[in-house]
Amino acid sequence: MKKYIFGNFKMNMSLKDTESYIEKFLPLVENSKNEIVIFPSFVNLMFAKQKLTASKVLLGAQNVSSETFGAYTGETGAFMLKSVGASYVIVGHSERRKLFLEKSDVINKKILEALGVGLKVVLCIGETKYERTNKKYKQAIEKLLADELKGLYENELKNIIIAYEPLWAIGTDKRPSTKEIEEVALIIRNKIKQEYSENSAKNIKVLYGGSINSQVAKAYCMAEGINGLLVGGASLNPQEFAKIANV
Ligand code: PGA
C-alpha cells in the first residue's frame, strides 16, 4: 500500500543546500510508489518547486498564516503558498505550539485558510511527557482533534492528514513502541468516527513522527492504522531520507 513519507527540513538549508539536496535525493527515489513530500523553508519553496517539476516528489510548507491577506508583517498567506506550487502545509507542529505559543483556535483558523485555497493539511498533534506518564494522552489527543478540526465539513477530511507526534519523542531518539502508536492511531480514528462517520475514520490518513530514522522506519510505517511518517532530523540527509522514503 502507498505510504506517505514527509520530510520537514525545519530551519535548515540555504538555497544552495536545497539545490544540492534535491539533486542527490531525486534519483534515489525515482522508483518509489510512495507519496513523498519535502517541506523546505518558505524562501526555498519556489526554487524547490522548479527543481521538482520533472519528479513525483511534492512540495509542502512548514507553516501558514491564520489570516487571509493584508497588514500582517512577516506572515505568509495560504494563497501565496499555493501560488508557488506547494501542495501541503504543516499546521500545529509542536515547535510552533511551544516556541511560538500557537493555540488551538489559531491552528483551527490556519487549517481553514489552507483548505480554502486547496492545500492539504498535515495537522500535528501529540501528548506531552506528563500526559503520557499520567495516562492522560487519550483526553489530550481527543481535545486537540475536537478543537482544531472545529467547523470542518466531512468532505474536507480528505485533505487532512493527522500526524501523531508525541512531544517527548521529537528530536530525542526516544519513541513510543509500535504498539503504543497503534493505540493512538485507534484513538484518532475513533474520535473521527464519533465526530463524523465510520467511513471517514477508516479513510483518514494517520502518520507517525518523532525520532524516525532508516533503521526503524519500516516497523513504524507498517504499524496498524499508520499510513506513513513525518520525519525531521533524518530527512536532512538525502541518502538517509531516501532509505526512509523507499520503505
Ligand atoms: P524528528 O522531528 O524526526 O527530528 O524527531 C520530527 C518532527 O519534528 O516532525
Short mmCIF file of C-alpha atoms and ligand atoms in Angstrom, two decimals:
data_model
loop_
_atom_site.label_atom_id
_atom_site.label_comp_id
_atom_site.label_asym_id
_atom_site.label_seq_id
_atom_site.Cartn_x
_atom_site.Cartn_y
_atom_site.Cartn_z
CA MET A 1 0.00 0.00 0.00
CA LYS A 2 1.12 3.53 -0.79
CA LYS A 3 2.73 5.25 2.21
CA TYR A 4 3.02 8.96 2.91
CA ILE A 5 6.61 9.93 3.69
CA PHE A 6 7.12 13.56 4.60
CA GLY A 7 10.39 15.37 5.34
CA ASN A 8 10.25 18.50 7.47
CA PHE A 9 13.52 20.40 6.94
CA LYS A 10 12.68 22.93 9.70
CA MET A 11 15.01 25.98 9.72
CA ASN A 12 17.84 24.32 7.81
CA MET A 13 19.42 24.59 4.34
CA SER A 14 20.33 27.61 2.25
CA LEU A 15 19.24 27.89 -1.38
CA LYS A 16 22.45 26.17 -2.46
CA ASP A 17 22.00 23.39 0.11
CA THR A 18 18.44 22.89 -1.11
CA GLU A 19 19.64 22.60 -4.69
CA SER A 20 22.30 20.03 -3.91
CA TYR A 21 19.90 18.10 -1.64
CA ILE A 22 17.27 17.79 -4.36
CA GLU A 23 19.85 16.80 -6.97
CA LYS A 24 21.07 13.98 -4.75
CA PHE A 25 17.64 12.93 -3.50
CA LEU A 26 15.57 12.65 -6.67
CA PRO A 27 17.49 9.84 -8.42
CA LEU A 28 17.33 7.81 -5.20
CA VAL A 29 13.53 7.85 -5.02
CA GLU A 30 12.54 7.82 -8.68
CA ASN A 31 11.05 4.31 -8.46
CA SER A 32 9.21 4.85 -5.20
CA LYS A 33 5.46 4.25 -5.18
CA ASN A 34 5.04 6.33 -2.05
CA GLU A 35 3.77 9.88 -1.76
CA ILE A 36 6.95 11.75 -0.89
CA VAL A 37 6.77 15.37 0.20
CA ILE A 38 9.58 17.71 1.24
CA PHE A 39 8.95 20.76 3.39
CA PRO A 40 11.74 23.34 2.88
CA SER A 41 11.63 26.84 4.38
CA PHE A 42 9.35 29.43 2.75
CA VAL A 43 12.19 31.20 0.93
CA ASN A 44 13.29 27.99 -0.79
CA LEU A 45 9.84 26.84 -1.88
CA MET A 46 9.70 28.40 -5.30
CA PHE A 47 13.17 27.26 -6.23
CA ALA A 48 12.48 23.75 -4.89
CA LYS A 49 9.31 23.61 -6.97
CA GLN A 50 11.30 24.29 -10.14
CA LYS A 51 13.78 21.56 -9.24
CA LEU A 52 10.95 19.08 -8.56
CA THR A 53 8.92 19.64 -11.71
CA ALA A 54 10.13 16.52 -13.52
CA SER A 55 9.65 14.29 -10.46
CA LYS A 56 6.74 12.93 -8.45
CA VAL A 57 8.08 14.38 -5.22
CA LEU A 58 5.71 17.04 -3.92
CA LEU A 59 6.27 20.24 -2.04
CA GLY A 60 4.92 21.43 1.28
CA ALA A 61 5.29 24.44 3.57
CA GLN A 62 6.07 24.29 7.27
CA ASN A 63 3.55 26.88 8.40
CA VAL A 64 0.86 29.25 7.16
CA SER A 65 -0.78 32.42 8.42
CA SER A 66 -4.12 32.24 10.19
CA GLU A 67 -5.11 35.40 8.29
CA THR A 68 -6.12 35.63 4.64
CA PHE A 69 -4.11 38.67 3.40
CA GLY A 70 -3.29 42.26 4.30
CA ALA A 71 -1.37 44.10 7.00
CA TYR A 72 0.29 41.16 8.77
CA THR A 73 4.02 41.90 8.56
CA GLY A 74 6.15 38.81 8.30
CA GLU A 75 3.27 36.43 7.65
CA THR A 76 2.74 34.15 4.64
CA GLY A 77 -0.79 33.54 3.44
CA ALA A 78 -2.16 30.23 2.21
CA PHE A 79 -2.80 31.65 -1.28
CA MET A 80 0.90 32.55 -1.55
CA LEU A 81 1.96 29.01 -0.72
CA LYS A 82 -0.48 27.69 -3.27
CA SER A 83 0.79 30.13 -5.89
CA VAL A 84 4.40 28.92 -5.61
CA GLY A 85 3.38 25.31 -6.04
CA ALA A 86 3.01 23.91 -2.51
CA SER A 87 0.57 21.01 -2.25
CA TYR A 88 0.73 20.53 1.52
CA VAL A 89 1.19 22.60 4.64
CA ILE A 90 2.15 21.53 8.17
CA VAL A 91 -0.07 23.06 10.83
CA GLY A 92 0.28 22.83 14.60
CA HIS A 93 3.80 21.45 14.74
CA SER A 94 4.84 21.16 18.38
CA GLU A 95 7.67 23.66 17.84
CA ARG A 96 5.10 26.24 16.70
CA ARG A 97 2.95 25.44 19.71
CA LYS A 98 5.78 25.54 22.23
CA LEU A 99 8.09 28.26 20.91
CA PHE A 100 5.59 30.50 19.12
CA LEU A 101 2.71 29.89 21.52
CA GLU A 102 0.20 28.78 18.91
CA LYS A 103 -3.05 27.67 20.46
CA SER A 104 -5.87 25.55 19.12
CA ASP A 105 -8.03 28.49 17.98
CA VAL A 106 -5.21 29.83 15.78
CA ILE A 107 -4.42 26.36 14.49
CA ASN A 108 -8.07 25.88 13.58
CA LYS A 109 -8.01 29.16 11.61
CA LYS A 110 -4.83 28.11 9.81
CA ILE A 111 -6.44 24.82 8.79
CA LEU A 112 -9.47 26.63 7.40
CA GLU A 113 -7.26 29.09 5.49
CA ALA A 114 -5.21 26.28 3.96
CA LEU A 115 -8.22 24.20 2.96
CA GLY A 116 -9.83 27.28 1.50
CA VAL A 117 -7.16 27.57 -1.19
CA GLY A 118 -6.89 23.83 -1.85
CA LEU A 119 -3.81 22.98 0.20
CA LYS A 120 -3.66 19.66 2.01
CA VAL A 121 -3.06 19.98 5.73
CA VAL A 122 -0.75 17.91 7.91
CA LEU A 123 -2.10 18.53 11.40
CA CYS A 124 0.45 17.59 14.07
CA ILE A 125 -0.90 16.51 17.43
CA GLY A 126 0.61 14.64 20.34
CA GLU A 127 0.84 14.41 24.09
CA THR A 128 3.46 15.76 26.47
CA LYS A 129 5.65 13.51 28.61
CA TYR A 130 3.47 14.38 31.61
CA GLU A 131 0.30 13.37 29.77
CA ARG A 132 1.89 10.10 28.67
CA THR A 133 3.21 9.20 32.13
CA ASN A 134 -0.07 10.08 33.80
CA LYS A 135 -2.18 8.26 31.22
CA LYS A 136 -3.85 11.47 30.06
CA TYR A 137 -2.84 11.13 26.42
CA LYS A 138 -6.24 9.93 25.22
CA GLN A 139 -8.03 13.02 26.54
CA ALA A 140 -5.24 15.28 25.28
CA ILE A 141 -5.42 13.93 21.74
CA GLU A 142 -9.21 13.92 21.63
CA LYS A 143 -9.34 17.52 22.80
CA LEU A 144 -6.83 18.70 20.18
CA LEU A 145 -8.84 16.98 17.45
CA ALA A 146 -12.14 18.40 18.66
CA ASP A 147 -10.81 21.96 18.99
CA GLU A 148 -8.68 22.08 15.86
CA LEU A 149 -10.99 20.37 13.38
CA LYS A 150 -13.91 22.52 14.51
CA GLY A 151 -16.12 23.69 11.65
CA LEU A 152 -14.72 21.29 9.09
CA TYR A 153 -17.17 19.52 6.82
CA GLU A 154 -16.78 15.80 6.41
CA ASN A 155 -15.80 16.11 2.75
CA GLU A 156 -12.85 18.30 3.79
CA LEU A 157 -11.30 15.48 5.79
CA LYS A 158 -9.91 14.00 2.60
CA ASN A 159 -7.49 16.93 2.61
CA ILE A 160 -6.43 16.42 6.21
CA ILE A 161 -3.62 14.17 7.36
CA ILE A 162 -3.13 13.69 11.08
CA ALA A 163 0.48 13.35 12.21
CA TYR A 164 0.77 11.79 15.64
CA GLU A 165 3.91 13.33 17.10
CA PRO A 166 4.35 12.79 20.84
CA LEU A 167 6.19 15.89 22.10
CA TRP A 168 8.65 13.84 24.11
CA ALA A 169 9.70 11.87 21.03
CA ILE A 170 10.63 14.77 18.74
CA GLY A 171 14.37 15.12 18.24
CA THR A 172 15.11 12.94 21.27
CA ASP A 173 15.89 9.47 19.93
CA LYS A 174 13.08 8.24 22.16
CA ARG A 175 9.87 6.99 20.63
CA PRO A 176 6.75 5.12 21.65
CA SER A 177 6.57 1.43 20.82
CA THR A 178 4.72 0.44 17.67
CA LYS A 179 2.00 -0.97 19.95
CA GLU A 180 1.63 2.44 21.60
CA ILE A 181 1.32 4.27 18.30
CA GLU A 182 -1.23 1.71 17.12
CA GLU A 183 -3.28 2.53 20.20
CA VAL A 184 -3.12 6.26 19.42
CA ALA A 185 -3.98 5.69 15.75
CA LEU A 186 -7.12 3.96 17.00
CA ILE A 187 -7.89 6.80 19.42
CA ILE A 188 -7.66 9.23 16.48
CA ARG A 189 -9.85 7.10 14.22
CA ASN A 190 -12.45 6.57 16.97
CA LYS A 191 -12.65 10.30 17.56
CA ILE A 192 -13.14 10.90 13.82
CA LYS A 193 -15.85 8.24 13.84
CA GLN A 194 -17.58 9.91 16.75
CA GLU A 195 -17.43 13.38 15.15
CA TYR A 196 -18.01 12.33 11.53
CA SER A 197 -18.50 8.76 10.37
CA GLU A 198 -17.07 5.28 10.25
CA ASN A 199 -16.11 5.82 6.64
CA SER A 200 -14.07 8.93 7.41
CA ALA A 201 -12.45 7.16 10.37
CA LYS A 202 -11.33 4.41 8.05
CA ASN A 203 -10.12 6.71 5.29
CA ILE A 204 -8.30 9.41 7.20
CA LYS A 205 -4.52 9.20 6.90
CA VAL A 206 -2.57 8.97 10.13
CA LEU A 207 1.22 9.42 10.19
CA TYR A 208 3.70 8.88 12.96
CA GLY A 209 6.51 11.39 13.63
CA GLY A 210 9.25 11.64 16.24
CA SER A 211 12.86 10.37 16.05
CA ILE A 212 12.33 8.28 12.94
CA ASN A 213 15.45 7.04 11.18
CA SER A 214 16.05 4.50 8.44
CA GLN A 215 16.56 1.66 10.92
CA VAL A 216 13.10 1.94 12.47
CA ALA A 217 11.16 3.46 9.56
CA LYS A 218 9.74 0.22 8.21
CA ALA A 219 8.39 -1.07 11.52
CA TYR A 220 6.73 2.28 12.33
CA CYS A 221 5.35 2.73 8.86
CA MET A 222 3.82 -0.73 8.80
CA ALA A 223 2.15 -0.39 12.21
CA GLU A 224 -1.60 -0.99 12.19
CA GLY A 225 -3.55 2.15 11.32
CA ILE A 226 -0.43 4.12 10.30
CA ASN A 227 -0.22 5.44 6.72
CA GLY A 228 3.24 6.95 6.80
CA LEU A 229 5.87 9.02 8.57
CA LEU A 230 6.72 12.65 9.25
CA VAL A 231 10.49 12.87 9.53
CA GLY A 232 12.53 15.76 10.93
CA GLY A 233 16.26 15.36 11.58
CA ALA A 234 16.73 12.26 9.45
CA SER A 235 15.20 14.00 6.42
CA LEU A 236 18.14 16.43 6.26
CA ASN A 237 20.40 13.80 4.77
CA PRO A 238 19.24 12.87 1.25
CA GLN A 239 20.60 9.30 1.40
CA GLU A 240 19.04 8.64 4.79
CA PHE A 241 15.71 10.19 3.83
CA ALA A 242 15.68 8.25 0.55
CA LYS A 243 16.03 4.99 2.50
CA ILE A 244 13.03 6.01 4.60
CA ALA A 245 11.06 7.19 1.57
CA ASN A 246 11.60 3.84 -0.17
CA VAL A 247 10.09 1.75 2.66
P1 PGA B 1 12.46 14.39 14.40
O1 PGA B 1 11.34 15.50 14.15
O2 PGA B 1 12.28 13.34 13.33
O3 PGA B 1 13.76 15.13 14.28
O4 PGA B 1 12.22 13.83 15.76
C1 PGA B 1 10.05 15.15 13.78
C2 PGA B 1 9.22 16.38 13.62
O5 PGA B 1 9.50 17.39 14.30
O6 PGA B 1 8.28 16.41 12.80
#
